[in-house]
Amino acid sequence: MPATTTGGADDALSRLVREALDRPGVTFRRLTESTVDPATGYRPGTTWLHKLVRNEVVRAPEPQVLRALAAGLGLPLLRVQQAAAAQYLDYVTTELTGLPADARAIVAHLAELDPADLPKVRAVIEAFVAGRSAPRGPGEG
């Protein structure tokens, strides 16, 4: 199925659907049949899905549509939401995999800080790391 655009974040959600359709055994009909929001039973229309594949959908899909797409594509909802954010809001996220919950919470709080305060936070972290790697004297734990 030809697409109007390719590559880049500008068509990230459309690209997810095109990539799914390129997998062996996946047909447009099977995809539309499995694209159902598990929470509400909502099904996007076939015409809307065709437009999405061709990158012709101009408004960001609603949450039930994203849930339906995640189910139909067999992808985590977060991945579909990230693709929609990239395509419709020009918002690209960075995944912090492998970090413990405390570290992710710290990073989330950093986003709320005034940019002028970030050098101070970095200095505190660097001092803490340097102190941990410094040789310890007798009696220091």
JSON list of C-alpha atoms in Angstrom, two decimals, residues 20-130:
[
{"chain": "A", "resi": 20, "resn": "ALA", "atom": "CA", "xyz": [2.67, -4.05, 10.79]},
{"chain": "A", "resi": 21, "resn": "LEU", "atom": "CA", "xyz": [1.19, -4.51, 7.32]},
{"chain": "A", "resi": 22, "resn": "ASP", "atom": "CA", "xyz": [4.64, -5.49, 6.01]},
{"chain": "A", "resi": 23, "resn": "ARG", "atom": "CA", "xyz": [4.81, -8.45, 8.44]},
{"chain": "A", "resi": 24, "resn": "PRO", "atom": "CA", "xyz": [4.09, -11.88, 6.99]},
{"chain": "A", "resi": 25, "resn": "GLY", "atom": "CA", "xyz": [0.48, -12.94, 7.40]},
{"chain": "A", "resi": 26, "resn": "VAL", "atom": "CA", "xyz": [-0.82, -9.47, 8.30]},
{"chain": "A", "resi": 27, "resn": "THR", "atom": "CA", "xyz": [-3.49, -8.17, 5.97]},
{"chain": "A", "resi": 28, "resn": "PHE", "atom": "CA", "xyz": [-5.41, -4.93, 6.15]},
{"chain": "A", "resi": 29, "resn": "ARG", "atom": "CA", "xyz": [-8.59, -6.90, 6.82]},
{"chain": "A", "resi": 30, "resn": "ARG", "atom": "CA", "xyz": [-7.02, -8.82, 9.74]},
{"chain": "A", "resi": 31, "resn": "LEU", "atom": "CA", "xyz": [-5.62, -5.60, 11.14]},
{"chain": "A", "resi": 32, "resn": "THR", "atom": "CA", "xyz": [-8.98, -3.82, 11.02]},
{"chain": "A", "resi": 33, "resn": "GLU", "atom": "CA", "xyz": [-10.71, -6.80, 12.66]},
{"chain": "A", "resi": 34, "resn": "SER", "atom": "CA", "xyz": [-8.23, -6.84, 15.55]},
{"chain": "A", "resi": 35, "resn": "THR", "atom": "CA", "xyz": [-8.15, -3.05, 16.03]},
{"chain": "A", "resi": 36, "resn": "VAL", "atom": "CA", "xyz": [-10.58, -2.85, 18.94]},
{"chain": "A", "resi": 37, "resn": "ASP", "atom": "CA", "xyz": [-10.25, -0.85, 22.16]},
{"chain": "A", "resi": 38, "resn": "PRO", "atom": "CA", "xyz": [-10.27, -3.48, 24.93]},
{"chain": "A", "resi": 39, "resn": "ALA", "atom": "CA", "xyz": [-11.73, -0.96, 27.39]},
{"chain": "A", "resi": 40, "resn": "THR", "atom": "CA", "xyz": [-14.72, 0.24, 25.35]},
{"chain": "A", "resi": 41, "resn": "GLY", "atom": "CA", "xyz": [-15.02, -2.05, 22.33]},
{"chain": "A", "resi": 42, "resn": "TYR", "atom": "CA", "xyz": [-14.54, 0.97, 20.03]},
{"chain": "A", "resi": 43, "resn": "ARG", "atom": "CA", "xyz": [-13.38, 0.17, 16.48]},
{"chain": "A", "resi": 44, "resn": "PRO", "atom": "CA", "xyz": [-11.89, 2.85, 14.22]},
{"chain": "A", "resi": 45, "resn": "GLY", "atom": "CA", "xyz": [-13.46, 2.85, 10.77]},
{"chain": "A", "resi": 46, "resn": "THR", "atom": "CA", "xyz": [-11.78, 1.19, 7.82]},
{"chain": "A", "resi": 47, "resn": "THR", "atom": "CA", "xyz": [-11.63, 4.50, 5.96]},
{"chain": "A", "resi": 48, "resn": "TRP", "atom": "CA", "xyz": [-9.88, 6.15, 8.91]},
{"chain": "A", "resi": 49, "resn": "LEU", "atom": "CA", "xyz": [-7.31, 3.33, 9.05]},
{"chain": "A", "resi": 50, "resn": "HIS", "atom": "CA", "xyz": [-6.67, 3.68, 5.30]},
{"chain": "A", "resi": 51, "resn": "LYS", "atom": "CA", "xyz": [-6.11, 7.40, 5.80]},
{"chain": "A", "resi": 52, "resn": "LEU", "atom": "CA", "xyz": [-3.73, 6.72, 8.68]},
{"chain": "A", "resi": 53, "resn": "VAL", "atom": "CA", "xyz": [-1.69, 4.31, 6.55]},
{"chain": "A", "resi": 54, "resn": "ARG", "atom": "CA", "xyz": [-1.42, 7.03, 3.87]},
{"chain": "A", "resi": 55, "resn": "ASN", "atom": "CA", "xyz": [-0.55, 9.65, 6.51]},
{"chain": "A", "resi": 56, "resn": "GLU", "atom": "CA", "xyz": [-3.70, 11.62, 5.72]},
{"chain": "A", "resi": 57, "resn": "VAL", "atom": "CA", "xyz": [-5.17, 11.81, 9.23]},
{"chain": "A", "resi": 58, "resn": "VAL", "atom": "CA", "xyz": [-4.76, 15.43, 10.29]},
{"chain": "A", "resi": 59, "resn": "ARG", "atom": "CA", "xyz": [-5.96, 15.33, 13.92]},
{"chain": "A", "resi": 60, "resn": "ALA", "atom": "CA", "xyz": [-4.45, 13.36, 16.78]},
{"chain": "A", "resi": 61, "resn": "PRO", "atom": "CA", "xyz": [-6.43, 10.20, 17.52]},
{"chain": "A", "resi": 62, "resn": "GLU", "atom": "CA", "xyz": [-8.42, 10.02, 20.74]},
{"chain": "A", "resi": 63, "resn": "PRO", "atom": "CA", "xyz": [-7.37, 7.68, 23.58]},
{"chain": "A", "resi": 64, "resn": "GLN", "atom": "CA", "xyz": [-9.80, 4.90, 22.63]},
{"chain": "A", "resi": 65, "resn": "VAL", "atom": "CA", "xyz": [-8.39, 4.92, 19.09]},
{"chain": "A", "resi": 66, "resn": "LEU", "atom": "CA", "xyz": [-4.83, 4.63, 20.42]},
{"chain": "A", "resi": 67, "resn": "ARG", "atom": "CA", "xyz": [-5.86, 1.72, 22.66]},
{"chain": "A", "resi": 68, "resn": "ALA", "atom": "CA", "xyz": [-7.53, 0.04, 19.69]},
{"chain": "A", "resi": 69, "resn": "LEU", "atom": "CA", "xyz": [-4.42, 0.54, 17.55]},
{"chain": "A", "resi": 70, "resn": "ALA", "atom": "CA", "xyz": [-2.19, -0.88, 20.28]},
{"chain": "A", "resi": 71, "resn": "ALA", "atom": "CA", "xyz": [-4.40, -3.97, 20.44]},
{"chain": "A", "resi": 72, "resn": "GLY", "atom": "CA", "xyz": [-4.54, -4.34, 16.66]},
{"chain": "A", "resi": 73, "resn": "LEU", "atom": "CA", "xyz": [-0.82, -3.82, 16.19]},
{"chain": "A", "resi": 74, "resn": "GLY", "atom": "CA", "xyz": [0.09, -6.03, 19.14]},
{"chain": "A", "resi": 75, "resn": "LEU", "atom": "CA", "xyz": [2.21, -3.24, 20.61]},
{"chain": "A", "resi": 76, "resn": "PRO", "atom": "CA", "xyz": [2.35, -1.71, 24.08]},
{"chain": "A", "resi": 77, "resn": "LEU", "atom": "CA", "xyz": [0.01, 1.25, 24.44]},
{"chain": "A", "resi": 78, "resn": "LEU", "atom": "CA", "xyz": [2.92, 3.45, 25.48]},
{"chain": "A", "resi": 79, "resn": "ARG", "atom": "CA", "xyz": [4.67, 2.78, 22.16]},
{"chain": "A", "resi": 80, "resn": "VAL", "atom": "CA", "xyz": [1.55, 3.77, 20.21]},
{"chain": "A", "resi": 81, "resn": "GLN", "atom": "CA", "xyz": [1.06, 6.89, 22.37]},
{"chain": "A", "resi": 82, "resn": "GLN", "atom": "CA", "xyz": [4.68, 7.90, 21.78]},
{"chain": "A", "resi": 83, "resn": "ALA", "atom": "CA", "xyz": [4.27, 7.51, 18.03]},
{"chain": "A", "resi": 84, "resn": "ALA", "atom": "CA", "xyz": [1.07, 9.59, 18.09]},
{"chain": "A", "resi": 85, "resn": "ALA", "atom": "CA", "xyz": [2.80, 12.29, 20.15]},
{"chain": "A", "resi": 86, "resn": "ALA", "atom": "CA", "xyz": [5.66, 12.40, 17.65]},
{"chain": "A", "resi": 87, "resn": "GLN", "atom": "CA", "xyz": [3.36, 12.56, 14.62]},
{"chain": "A", "resi": 88, "resn": "TYR", "atom": "CA", "xyz": [0.71, 14.95, 15.88]},
{"chain": "A", "resi": 89, "resn": "LEU", "atom": "CA", "xyz": [2.39, 17.02, 18.58]},
{"chain": "A", "resi": 90, "resn": "ASP", "atom": "CA", "xyz": [6.00, 17.04, 17.35]},
{"chain": "A", "resi": 91, "resn": "TYR", "atom": "CA", "xyz": [6.85, 15.61, 20.78]},
{"chain": "A", "resi": 92, "resn": "VAL", "atom": "CA", "xyz": [9.53, 12.94, 20.95]},
{"chain": "A", "resi": 93, "resn": "THR", "atom": "CA", "xyz": [10.11, 11.05, 24.18]},
{"chain": "A", "resi": 94, "resn": "THR", "atom": "CA", "xyz": [13.24, 9.38, 25.48]},
{"chain": "A", "resi": 95, "resn": "GLU", "atom": "CA", "xyz": [12.80, 6.01, 27.13]},
{"chain": "A", "resi": 96, "resn": "LEU", "atom": "CA", "xyz": [14.70, 5.50, 30.38]},
{"chain": "A", "resi": 97, "resn": "THR", "atom": "CA", "xyz": [14.93, 1.74, 30.37]},
{"chain": "A", "resi": 98, "resn": "GLY", "atom": "CA", "xyz": [16.97, -0.17, 32.88]},
{"chain": "A", "resi": 99, "resn": "LEU", "atom": "CA", "xyz": [16.78, 2.50, 35.55]},
{"chain": "A", "resi": 100, "resn": "PRO", "atom": "CA", "xyz": [15.25, 1.79, 38.95]},
{"chain": "A", "resi": 101, "resn": "ALA", "atom": "CA", "xyz": [12.02, 3.60, 39.83]},
{"chain": "A", "resi": 102, "resn": "ASP", "atom": "CA", "xyz": [13.85, 6.02, 42.14]},
{"chain": "A", "resi": 103, "resn": "ALA", "atom": "CA", "xyz": [16.17, 7.12, 39.34]},
{"chain": "A", "resi": 104, "resn": "ARG", "atom": "CA", "xyz": [13.24, 7.64, 36.95]},
{"chain": "A", "resi": 105, "resn": "ALA", "atom": "CA", "xyz": [11.48, 9.71, 39.62]},
{"chain": "A", "resi": 106, "resn": "ILE", "atom": "CA", "xyz": [14.56, 11.90, 40.00]},
{"chain": "A", "resi": 107, "resn": "VAL", "atom": "CA", "xyz": [14.73, 12.47, 36.25]},
{"chain": "A", "resi": 108, "resn": "ALA", "atom": "CA", "xyz": [11.03, 13.33, 36.18]},
{"chain": "A", "resi": 109, "resn": "HIS", "atom": "CA", "xyz": [11.55, 15.94, 38.90]},
{"chain": "A", "resi": 110, "resn": "LEU", "atom": "CA", "xyz": [14.48, 17.41, 36.97]},
{"chain": "A", "resi": 111, "resn": "ALA", "atom": "CA", "xyz": [12.10, 18.25, 34.15]},
{"chain": "A", "resi": 112, "resn": "GLU", "atom": "CA", "xyz": [10.15, 20.46, 36.55]},
{"chain": "A", "resi": 113, "resn": "LEU", "atom": "CA", "xyz": [13.18, 22.50, 37.63]},
{"chain": "A", "resi": 114, "resn": "ASP", "atom": "CA", "xyz": [14.16, 25.90, 36.35]},
{"chain": "A", "resi": 115, "resn": "PRO", "atom": "CA", "xyz": [16.94, 25.33, 33.80]},
{"chain": "A", "resi": 116, "resn": "ALA", "atom": "CA", "xyz": [19.13, 27.72, 35.80]},
{"chain": "A", "resi": 117, "resn": "ASP", "atom": "CA", "xyz": [19.07, 25.22, 38.71]},
{"chain": "A", "resi": 118, "resn": "LEU", "atom": "CA", "xyz": [20.26, 22.22, 36.67]},
{"chain": "A", "resi": 119, "resn": "PRO", "atom": "CA", "xyz": [23.99, 22.99, 36.98]},
{"chain": "A", "resi": 120, "resn": "LYS", "atom": "CA", "xyz": [23.62, 22.97, 40.78]},
{"chain": "A", "resi": 121, "resn": "VAL", "atom": "CA", "xyz": [21.85, 19.60, 40.71]},
{"chain": "A", "resi": 122, "resn": "ARG", "atom": "CA", "xyz": [24.54, 18.20, 38.41]},
{"chain": "A", "resi": 123, "resn": "ALA", "atom": "CA", "xyz": [27.26, 19.45, 40.78]},
{"chain": "A", "resi": 124, "resn": "VAL", "atom": "CA", "xyz": [25.57, 17.73, 43.75]},
{"chain": "A", "resi": 125, "resn": "ILE", "atom": "CA", "xyz": [25.33, 14.44, 41.84]},
{"chain": "A", "resi": 126, "resn": "GLU", "atom": "CA", "xyz": [28.91, 14.66, 40.60]},
{"chain": "A", "resi": 127, "resn": "ALA", "atom": "CA", "xyz": [30.15, 15.44, 44.14]},
{"chain": "A", "resi": 128, "resn": "PHE", "atom": "CA", "xyz": [28.21, 12.47, 45.49]},
{"chain": "A", "resi": 129, "resn": "VAL", "atom": "CA", "xyz": [29.62, 10.11, 42.85]},
{"chain": "A", "resi": 130, "resn": "ALA", "atom": "CA", "xyz": [33.16, 11.44, 43.37]}
]
